[in-house]
Amino acid sequence: MKCLISFILIILYVPLLQGEEQPELTRFIMDYPHGEERILSNSDGAAYLYYGAHPRAQVIKKGTFSPLSLYHQFKAHLQENQPGEKRSDSNATYGMVTLVYSDGSTSSHLIFDVKSLAERVFREAHDNIVQ
């Protein structure tokens, strides 16, 4: 048992001792359903709402969203990004989440069947549009 605990502690703390830091999440972008509505949240508190391919954004009141809070809301729903023909349920409503980190790296994930959760976020965005 002691060996197992020691092993786990070593695995968890070696990256810390080596000075490896995880890059900070600086931007959360959600497009759901794909091609309809998109929200972009920056770590400085700025957030924007887009409709389809329309290039102009609606400005959301600063501080309404943060990338980290949105990530935590959708984390359990993030799936591996894969082509349509390889998706498990071709009839599901899909969207995309893109995460941008402080080191410039990005990761893209599929989300599906999160209508009620996405509607809550978009409703909050609409309620906080700066006129």
GROMACS .gro file of N, CA and C in nm:
model
  393
    1MET      N    1   0.082  -0.119   0.000
    1MET     CA    2   0.000   0.000   0.000
    1MET      C    3   0.087   0.126   0.000
    2LYS      N    4   0.194   0.124   0.083
    2LYS     CA    5   0.285   0.239   0.088
    2LYS      C    6   0.348   0.264  -0.049
    3CYS      N    7   0.382   0.155  -0.116
    3CYS     CA    8   0.443   0.168  -0.249
    3CYS      C    9   0.347   0.234  -0.347
    4LEU      N   10   0.221   0.196  -0.342
    4LEU     CA   11   0.121   0.252  -0.431
    4LEU      C   12   0.104   0.402  -0.406
    5ILE      N   13   0.095   0.439  -0.282
    5ILE     CA   14   0.080   0.581  -0.247
    5ILE      C   15   0.203   0.660  -0.290
    6SER      N   16   0.322   0.605  -0.267
    6SER     CA   17   0.445   0.672  -0.309
    6SER      C   18   0.449   0.689  -0.460
    7PHE      N   19   0.409   0.585  -0.532
    7PHE     CA   20   0.408   0.589  -0.677
    7PHE      C   21   0.314   0.700  -0.727
    8ILE      N   22   0.195   0.707  -0.671
    8ILE     CA   23   0.098   0.809  -0.711
    8ILE      C   24   0.151   0.949  -0.682
    9LEU      N   25   0.210   0.968  -0.565
    9LEU     CA   26   0.267   1.099  -0.530
    9LEU      C   27   0.378   1.138  -0.626
   10ILE      N   28   0.461   1.045  -0.663
   10ILE     CA   29   0.570   1.074  -0.757
   10ILE      C   30   0.513   1.115  -0.892
   11ILE      N   31   0.414   1.043  -0.939
   11ILE     CA   32   0.353   1.075  -1.068
   11ILE      C   33   0.291   1.215  -1.065
   12LEU      N   34   0.228   1.250  -0.955
   12LEU     CA   35   0.162   1.379  -0.946
   12LEU      C   36   0.260   1.494  -0.928
   13TYR      N   37   0.369   1.473  -0.855
   13TYR     CA   38   0.456   1.584  -0.819
   13TYR      C   39   0.581   1.599  -0.905
   14VAL      N   40   0.620   1.498  -0.981
   14VAL     CA   41   0.739   1.511  -1.066
   14VAL      C   42   0.724   1.626  -1.164
   15PRO      N   43   0.610   1.641  -1.235
   15PRO     CA   44   0.598   1.756  -1.325
   15PRO      C   45   0.614   1.889  -1.252
   16LEU      N   46   0.565   1.898  -1.129
   16LEU     CA   47   0.579   2.022  -1.052
   16LEU      C   48   0.725   2.050  -1.019
   17LEU      N   49   0.797   1.946  -0.982
   17LEU     CA   50   0.938   1.961  -0.948
   17LEU      C   51   1.021   1.999  -1.069
   18GLN      N   52   0.982   1.953  -1.185
   18GLN     CA   53   1.055   1.983  -1.308
   18GLN      C   54   1.019   2.121  -1.362
   19GLY      N   55   0.926   2.187  -1.299
   19GLY     CA   56   0.889   2.321  -1.342
   19GLY      C   57   0.793   2.325  -1.460
   20GLU      N   58   0.731   2.214  -1.493
   20GLU     CA   59   0.636   2.211  -1.603
   20GLU      C   60   0.506   2.275  -1.558
   21GLU      N   61   0.465   2.376  -1.629
   21GLU     CA   62   0.340   2.442  -1.597
   21GLU      C   63   0.241   2.418  -1.710
   22GLN      N   64   0.118   2.398  -1.673
   22GLN     CA   65   0.014   2.386  -1.773
   22GLN      C   66  -0.020   2.524  -1.825
   23PRO      N   67  -0.034   2.540  -1.956
   23PRO     CA   68  -0.072   2.672  -2.007
   23PRO      C   69  -0.213   2.708  -1.958
   24GLU      N   70  -0.236   2.835  -1.942
   24GLU     CA   71  -0.364   2.886  -1.894
   24GLU      C   72  -0.465   2.889  -2.009
   25LEU      N   73  -0.589   2.855  -1.979
   25LEU     CA   74  -0.696   2.865  -2.077
   25LEU      C   75  -0.731   3.013  -2.093
   26THR      N   76  -0.713   3.066  -2.214
   26THR     CA   77  -0.734   3.209  -2.236
   26THR      C   78  -0.858   3.239  -2.321
   27ARG      N   79  -0.910   3.140  -2.392
   27ARG     CA   80  -1.027   3.165  -2.476
   27ARG      C   81  -1.110   3.038  -2.490
   28PHE      N   82  -1.241   3.054  -2.482
   28PHE     CA   83  -1.336   2.944  -2.500
   28PHE      C   84  -1.428   2.987  -2.614
   29ILE      N   85  -1.439   2.904  -2.717
   29ILE     CA   86  -1.526   2.934  -2.830
   29ILE      C   87  -1.621   2.816  -2.848
   30MET      N   88  -1.750   2.844  -2.846
   30MET     CA   89  -1.850   2.738  -2.867
   30MET      C   90  -1.939   2.776  -2.983
   31ASP      N   91  -1.955   2.683  -3.075
   31ASP     CA   92  -2.041   2.698  -3.192
   31ASP      C   93  -2.144   2.586  -3.182
   32TYR      N   94  -2.271   2.622  -3.148
   32TYR     CA   95  -2.372   2.518  -3.127
   32TYR      C   96  -2.511   2.570  -3.158
   33PRO      N   97  -2.592   2.495  -3.231
   33PRO     CA   98  -2.549   2.389  -3.319
   33PRO      C   99  -2.453   2.445  -3.424
   34HIS      N  100  -2.372   2.360  -3.476
   34HIS     CA  101  -2.265   2.403  -3.566
   34HIS      C  102  -2.320   2.494  -3.676
   35GLY      N  103  -2.262   2.612  -3.686
   35GLY     CA  104  -2.300   2.707  -3.790
   35GLY      C  105  -2.413   2.801  -3.755
   36GLU      N  106  -2.472   2.789  -3.636
   36GLU     CA  107  -2.586   2.875  -3.601
   36GLU      C  108  -2.548   2.988  -3.508
   37GLU      N  109  -2.512   2.956  -3.384
   37GLU     CA  110  -2.473   3.059  -3.287
   37GLU      C  111  -2.336   3.025  -3.232
   38ARG      N  112  -2.258   3.130  -3.206
   38ARG     CA  113  -2.123   3.109  -3.154
   38ARG      C  114  -2.096   3.210  -3.043
   39ILE      N  115  -2.035   3.162  -2.936
   39ILE     CA  116  -1.995   3.251  -2.827
   39ILE      C  117  -1.845   3.240  -2.811
   40LEU      N  118  -1.783   3.354  -2.788
   40LEU     CA  119  -1.639   3.360  -2.767
   40LEU      C  120  -1.616   3.433  -2.634
   41SER      N  121  -1.541   3.370  -2.545
   41SER     CA  122  -1.512   3.429  -2.415
   41SER      C  123  -1.362   3.435  -2.395
   42ASN      N  124  -1.312   3.554  -2.361
   42ASN     CA  125  -1.169   3.575  -2.337
   42ASN      C  126  -1.141   3.583  -2.187
   43SER      N  127  -1.018   3.555  -2.150
   43SER     CA  128  -0.980   3.557  -2.009
   43SER      C  129  -0.982   3.697  -1.948
   44ASP      N  130  -0.984   3.802  -2.031
   44ASP     CA  131  -0.992   3.938  -1.977
   44ASP      C  132  -1.136   3.979  -1.945
   45GLY      N  133  -1.231   3.885  -1.962
   45GLY     CA  134  -1.371   3.912  -1.931
   45GLY      C  135  -1.455   3.953  -2.051
   46ALA      N  136  -1.389   3.983  -2.162
   46ALA     CA  137  -1.462   4.020  -2.284
   46ALA      C  138  -1.528   3.896  -2.343
   47ALA      N  139  -1.648   3.915  -2.398
   47ALA     CA  140  -1.720   3.803  -2.461
   47ALA      C  141  -1.803   3.857  -2.577
   48TYR      N  142  -1.824   3.773  -2.677
   48TYR     CA  143  -1.892   3.813  -2.800
   48TYR      C  144  -1.985   3.702  -2.845
   49LEU      N  145  -2.093   3.743  -2.910
   49LEU     CA  146  -2.193   3.651  -2.963
   49LEU      C  147  -2.202   3.672  -3.113
   50TYR      N  148  -2.195   3.564  -3.188
   50TYR     CA  149  -2.202   3.568  -3.335
   50TYR      C  150  -2.320   3.484  -3.382
   51TYR      N  151  -2.376   3.521  -3.496
   51TYR     CA  152  -2.486   3.445  -3.557
   51TYR      C  153  -2.439   3.389  -3.690
   52GLY      N  154  -2.442   3.258  -3.704
   52GLY     CA  155  -2.405   3.194  -3.830
   52GLY      C  156  -2.271   3.244  -3.881
   53ALA      N  157  -2.269   3.276  -4.009
   53ALA     CA  158  -2.145   3.324  -4.071
   53ALA      C  159  -2.137   3.476  -4.069
   54HIS      N  160  -2.231   3.541  -4.001
   54HIS     CA  161  -2.232   3.687  -3.995
   54HIS      C  162  -2.103   3.735  -3.928
   55PRO      N  163  -2.027   3.826  -3.992
   55PRO     CA  164  -1.897   3.864  -3.938
   55PRO      C  165  -1.901   3.961  -3.819
   56ARG      N  166  -2.014   4.027  -3.796
   56ARG     CA  167  -2.021   4.123  -3.685
   56ARG      C  168  -2.068   4.054  -3.559
   57ALA      N  169  -2.005   4.094  -3.451
   57ALA     CA  170  -2.036   4.034  -3.321
   57ALA      C  171  -2.123   4.126  -3.238
   58GLN      N  172  -2.202   4.065  -3.153
   58GLN     CA  173  -2.273   4.139  -3.049
   58GLN      C  174  -2.181   4.134  -2.927
   59VAL      N  175  -2.160   4.247  -2.864
   59VAL     CA  176  -2.073   4.253  -2.746
   59VAL      C  177  -2.155   4.215  -2.623
   60ILE      N  178  -2.100   4.126  -2.544
   60ILE     CA  179  -2.163   4.083  -2.420
   60ILE      C  180  -2.097   4.159  -2.305
   61LYS      N  181  -2.177   4.196  -2.208
   61LYS     CA  182  -2.125   4.272  -2.094
   61LYS      C  183  -2.002   4.202  -2.036
   62LYS      N  184  -1.896   4.279  -2.018
   62LYS     CA  185  -1.769   4.227  -1.969
   62LYS      C  186  -1.788   4.161  -1.832
   63GLY      N  187  -1.729   4.044  -1.816
   63GLY     CA  188  -1.737   3.971  -1.691
   63GLY      C  189  -1.853   3.873  -1.682
   64THR      N  190  -1.939   3.870  -1.784
   64THR     CA  191  -2.052   3.777  -1.782
   64THR      C  192  -2.003   3.632  -1.787
   65PHE      N  193  -1.900   3.608  -1.867
   65PHE     CA  194  -1.846   3.473  -1.884
   65PHE      C  195  -1.694   3.476  -1.863
   66SER      N  196  -1.640   3.359  -1.832
   66SER     CA  197  -1.496   3.340  -1.834
   66SER      C  198  -1.470   3.207  -1.906
   67PRO      N  199  -1.358   3.196  -1.975
   67PRO     CA  200  -1.329   3.069  -2.043
   67PRO      C  201  -1.330   2.950  -1.948
   68LEU      N  202  -1.275   2.970  -1.829
   68LEU     CA  203  -1.266   2.860  -1.734
   68LEU      C  204  -1.403   2.815  -1.683
   69SER      N  205  -1.492   2.909  -1.655
   69SER     CA  206  -1.625   2.870  -1.607
   69SER      C  207  -1.703   2.798  -1.717
   70LEU      N  208  -1.692   2.845  -1.841
   70LEU     CA  209  -1.759   2.777  -1.952
   70LEU      C  210  -1.700   2.638  -1.975
   71TYR      N  211  -1.569   2.629  -1.965
   71TYR     CA  212  -1.504   2.498  -1.981
   71TYR      C  213  -1.557   2.399  -1.876
   72HIS      N  214  -1.566   2.443  -1.753
   72HIS     CA  215  -1.615   2.353  -1.647
   72HIS      C  216  -1.760   2.312  -1.670
   73GLN      N  217  -1.840   2.400  -1.727
   73GLN     CA  218  -1.980   2.365  -1.756
   73GLN      C  219  -1.990   2.259  -1.865
   74PHE      N  220  -1.901   2.265  -1.965
   74PHE     CA  221  -1.911   2.176  -2.081
   74PHE      C  222  -1.810   2.061  -2.079
   75LYS      N  223  -1.721   2.061  -1.983
   75LYS     CA  224  -1.612   1.963  -1.978
   75LYS      C  225  -1.660   1.819  -1.994
   76ALA      N  226  -1.764   1.782  -1.926
   76ALA     CA  227  -1.814   1.644  -1.932
   76ALA      C  228  -1.872   1.607  -2.069
   77HIS      N  229  -1.898   1.707  -2.152
   77HIS     CA  230  -1.960   1.683  -2.282
   77HIS      C  231  -1.863   1.692  -2.398
   78LEU      N  232  -1.737   1.725  -2.372
   78LEU     CA  233  -1.638   1.739  -2.479
   78LEU      C  234  -1.600   1.601  -2.530
   79GLN      N  235  -1.607   1.585  -2.661
   79GLN     CA  236  -1.575   1.457  -2.726
   79GLN      C  237  -1.461   1.478  -2.824
   80GLU      N  238  -1.397   1.370  -2.860
   80GLU     CA  239  -1.290   1.376  -2.959
   80GLU      C  240  -1.348   1.428  -3.091
   81ASN      N  241  -1.276   1.517  -3.155
   81ASN     CA  242  -1.318   1.570  -3.284
   81ASN      C  243  -1.292   1.466  -3.392
   82GLN      N  244  -1.395   1.429  -3.465
   82GLN     CA  245  -1.380   1.330  -3.571
   82GLN      C  246  -1.474   1.361  -3.687
   83PRO      N  247  -1.443   1.311  -3.806
   83PRO     CA  248  -1.528   1.338  -3.923
   83PRO      C  249  -1.669   1.285  -3.904
   84GLY      N  250  -1.764   1.346  -3.973
   84GLY     CA  251  -1.904   1.310  -3.960
   84GLY      C  252  -1.933   1.163  -3.981
   85GLU      N  253  -1.866   1.101  -4.076
   85GLU     CA  254  -1.894   0.959  -4.105
   85GLU      C  255  -1.847   0.866  -3.994
   86LYS      N  256  -1.763   0.915  -3.903
   86LYS     CA  257  -1.713   0.831  -3.793
   86LYS      C  258  -1.783   0.860  -3.660
   87ARG      N  259  -1.876   0.953  -3.658
   87ARG     CA  260  -1.945   0.988  -3.534
   87ARG      C  261  -2.045   0.880  -3.496
   88SER      N  262  -2.059   0.862  -3.367
   88SER     CA  263  -2.144   0.753  -3.316
   88SER      C  264  -2.292   0.772  -3.349
   89ASP      N  265  -2.340   0.894  -3.352
   89ASP     CA  266  -2.482   0.918  -3.379
   89ASP      C  267  -2.493   1.030  -3.482
   90SER      N  268  -2.514   0.991  -3.605
   90SER     CA  269  -2.518   1.090  -3.714
   90SER      C  270  -2.642   1.180  -3.707
   91ASN      N  271  -2.743   1.141  -3.627
   91ASN     CA  272  -2.865   1.222  -3.615
   91ASN      C  273  -2.858   1.323  -3.500
   92ALA      N  274  -2.755   1.315  -3.419
   92ALA     CA  275  -2.742   1.405  -3.305
   92ALA      C  276  -2.710   1.547  -3.353
   93THR      N  277  -2.747   1.645  -3.274
   93THR     CA  278  -2.714   1.784  -3.303
   93THR      C  279  -2.574   1.809  -3.249
   94TYR      N  280  -2.481   1.838  -3.341
   94TYR     CA  281  -2.341   1.857  -3.304
   94TYR      C  282  -2.303   2.004  -3.303
   95GLY      N  283  -2.202   2.032  -3.226
   95GLY     CA  284  -2.139   2.163  -3.224
   95GLY      C  285  -1.991   2.145  -3.200
   96MET      N  286  -1.922   2.256  -3.184
   96MET     CA  287  -1.777   2.252  -3.168
   96MET      C  288  -1.736   2.345  -3.055
   97VAL      N  289  -1.641   2.300  -2.976
   97VAL     CA  290  -1.578   2.385  -2.874
   97VAL      C  291  -1.430   2.390  -2.906
   98THR      N  292  -1.377   2.511  -2.912
   98THR     CA  293  -1.233   2.531  -2.933
   98THR      C  294  -1.177   2.600  -2.809
   99LEU      N  295  -1.071   2.543  -2.757
   99LEU     CA  296  -1.003   2.597  -2.640
   99LEU      C  297  -0.869   2.654  -2.685
  100VAL      N  298  -0.838   2.776  -2.643
  100VAL     CA  299  -0.712   2.841  -2.679
  100VAL      C  300  -0.636   2.867  -2.549
  101TYR      N  301  -0.508   2.833  -2.550
  101TYR     CA  302  -0.425   2.842  -2.430
  101TYR      C  303  -0.320   2.953  -2.441
  102SER      N  304  -0.265   2.990  -2.326
  102SER     CA  305  -0.170   3.101  -2.319
  102SER      C  306  -0.043   3.078  -2.401
  103ASP      N  307  -0.008   2.954  -2.429
  103ASP     CA  308   0.110   2.926  -2.510
  103ASP      C  309   0.079   2.924  -2.659
  104GLY      N  310  -0.045   2.958  -2.696
  104GLY     CA  311  -0.086   2.961  -2.836
  104GLY      C  312  -0.143   2.831  -2.887
  105SER      N  313  -0.136   2.726  -2.809
  105SER     CA  314  -0.191   2.598  -2.853
  105SER      C  315  -0.344   2.601  -2.846
  106THR      N  316  -0.405   2.515  -2.926
  106THR     CA  317  -0.551   2.505  -2.929
  106THR      C  318  -0.590   2.358  -2.927
  107SER      N  319  -0.713   2.334  -2.887
  107SER     CA  320  -0.771   2.201  -2.900
  107SER      C  321  -0.918   2.219  -2.936
  108SER      N  322  -0.965   2.134  -3.027
  108SER     CA  323  -1.104   2.141  -3.071
  108SER      C  324  -1.174   2.012  -3.034
  109HIS      N  325  -1.298   2.027  -2.989
  109HIS     CA  326  -1.376   1.914  -2.941
  109HIS      C  327  -1.518   1.921  -2.995
  110LEU      N  328  -1.577   1.805  -3.017
  110LEU     CA  329  -1.718   1.798  -3.053
  110LEU      C  330  -1.802   1.801  -2.926
  111ILE      N  331  -1.919   1.860  -2.937
  111ILE     CA  332  -2.020   1.849  -2.832
  111ILE      C  333  -2.149   1.810  -2.903
  112PHE      N  334  -2.229   1.730  -2.838
  112PHE     CA  335  -2.359   1.696  -2.896
  112PHE      C  336  -2.461   1.671  -2.788
  113ASP      N  337  -2.585   1.695  -2.828
  113ASP     CA  338  -2.698   1.676  -2.737
  113ASP      C  339  -2.682   1.753  -2.606
  114VAL      N  340  -2.641   1.879  -2.617
  114VAL     CA  341  -2.629   1.966  -2.500
  114VAL      C  342  -2.722   2.087  -2.515
  115LYS      N  343  -2.836   2.063  -2.579
  115LYS     CA  344  -2.927   2.173  -2.612
  115LYS      C  345  -2.965   2.258  -2.491
  116SER      N  346  -3.008   2.195  -2.381
  116SER     CA  347  -3.054   2.275  -2.267
  116SER      C  348  -2.939   2.354  -2.204
  117LEU      N  349  -2.822   2.294  -2.194
  117LEU     CA  350  -2.706   2.363  -2.139
  117LEU      C  351  -2.664   2.479  -2.230
  118ALA      N  352  -2.657   2.454  -2.359
  118ALA     CA  353  -2.620   2.559  -2.455
  118ALA      C  354  -2.724   2.670  -2.456
  119GLU      N  355  -2.851   2.634  -2.450
  119GLU     CA  356  -2.957   2.737  -2.449
  119GLU      C  357  -2.944   2.828  -2.327
  120ARG      N  358  -2.910   2.771  -2.212
  120ARG     CA  359  -2.890   2.853  -2.091
  120ARG      C  360  -2.777   2.954  -2.110
  121VAL      N  361  -2.666   2.908  -2.168
  121VAL     CA  362  -2.551   2.996  -2.191
  121VAL      C  363  -2.587   3.104  -2.293
  122PHE      N  364  -2.651   3.064  -2.403
  122PHE     CA  365  -2.688   3.164  -2.504
  122PHE      C  366  -2.794   3.261  -2.451
  123ARG      N  367  -2.885   3.214  -2.368
  123ARG     CA  368  -2.985   3.303  -2.308
  123ARG      C  369  -2.917   3.407  -2.219
  124GLU      N  370  -2.820   3.362  -2.140
  124GLU     CA  371  -2.745   3.455  -2.056
  124GLU      C  372  -2.668   3.555  -2.142
  125ALA      N  373  -2.613   3.508  -2.253
  125ALA     CA  374  -2.542   3.598  -2.344
  125ALA      C  375  -2.638   3.703  -2.401
  126HIS      N  376  -2.756   3.658  -2.448
  126HIS     CA  377  -2.855   3.751  -2.502
  126HIS      C  378  -2.902   3.853  -2.398
  127ASP      N  379  -2.917   3.808  -2.274
  127ASP     CA  380  -2.961   3.895  -2.166
  127ASP      C  381  -2.857   4.000  -2.128
  128ASN      N  382  -2.732   3.977  -2.168
  128ASN     CA  383  -2.623   4.067  -2.130
  128ASN      C  384  -2.557   4.136  -2.249
  129ILE      N  385  -2.628   4.146  -2.360
  129ILE     CA  386  -2.574   4.216  -2.477
  129ILE      C  387  -2.570   4.365  -2.445
  130VAL      N  388  -2.456   4.426  -2.476
  130VAL     CA  389  -2.436   4.569  -2.456
  130VAL      C  390  -2.503   4.642  -2.573
  131GLN      N  391  -2.596   4.730  -2.543
  131GLN     CA  392  -2.671   4.801  -2.649
  131GLN      C  393  -2.595   4.920  -2.700
   0.00000   0.00000   0.00000
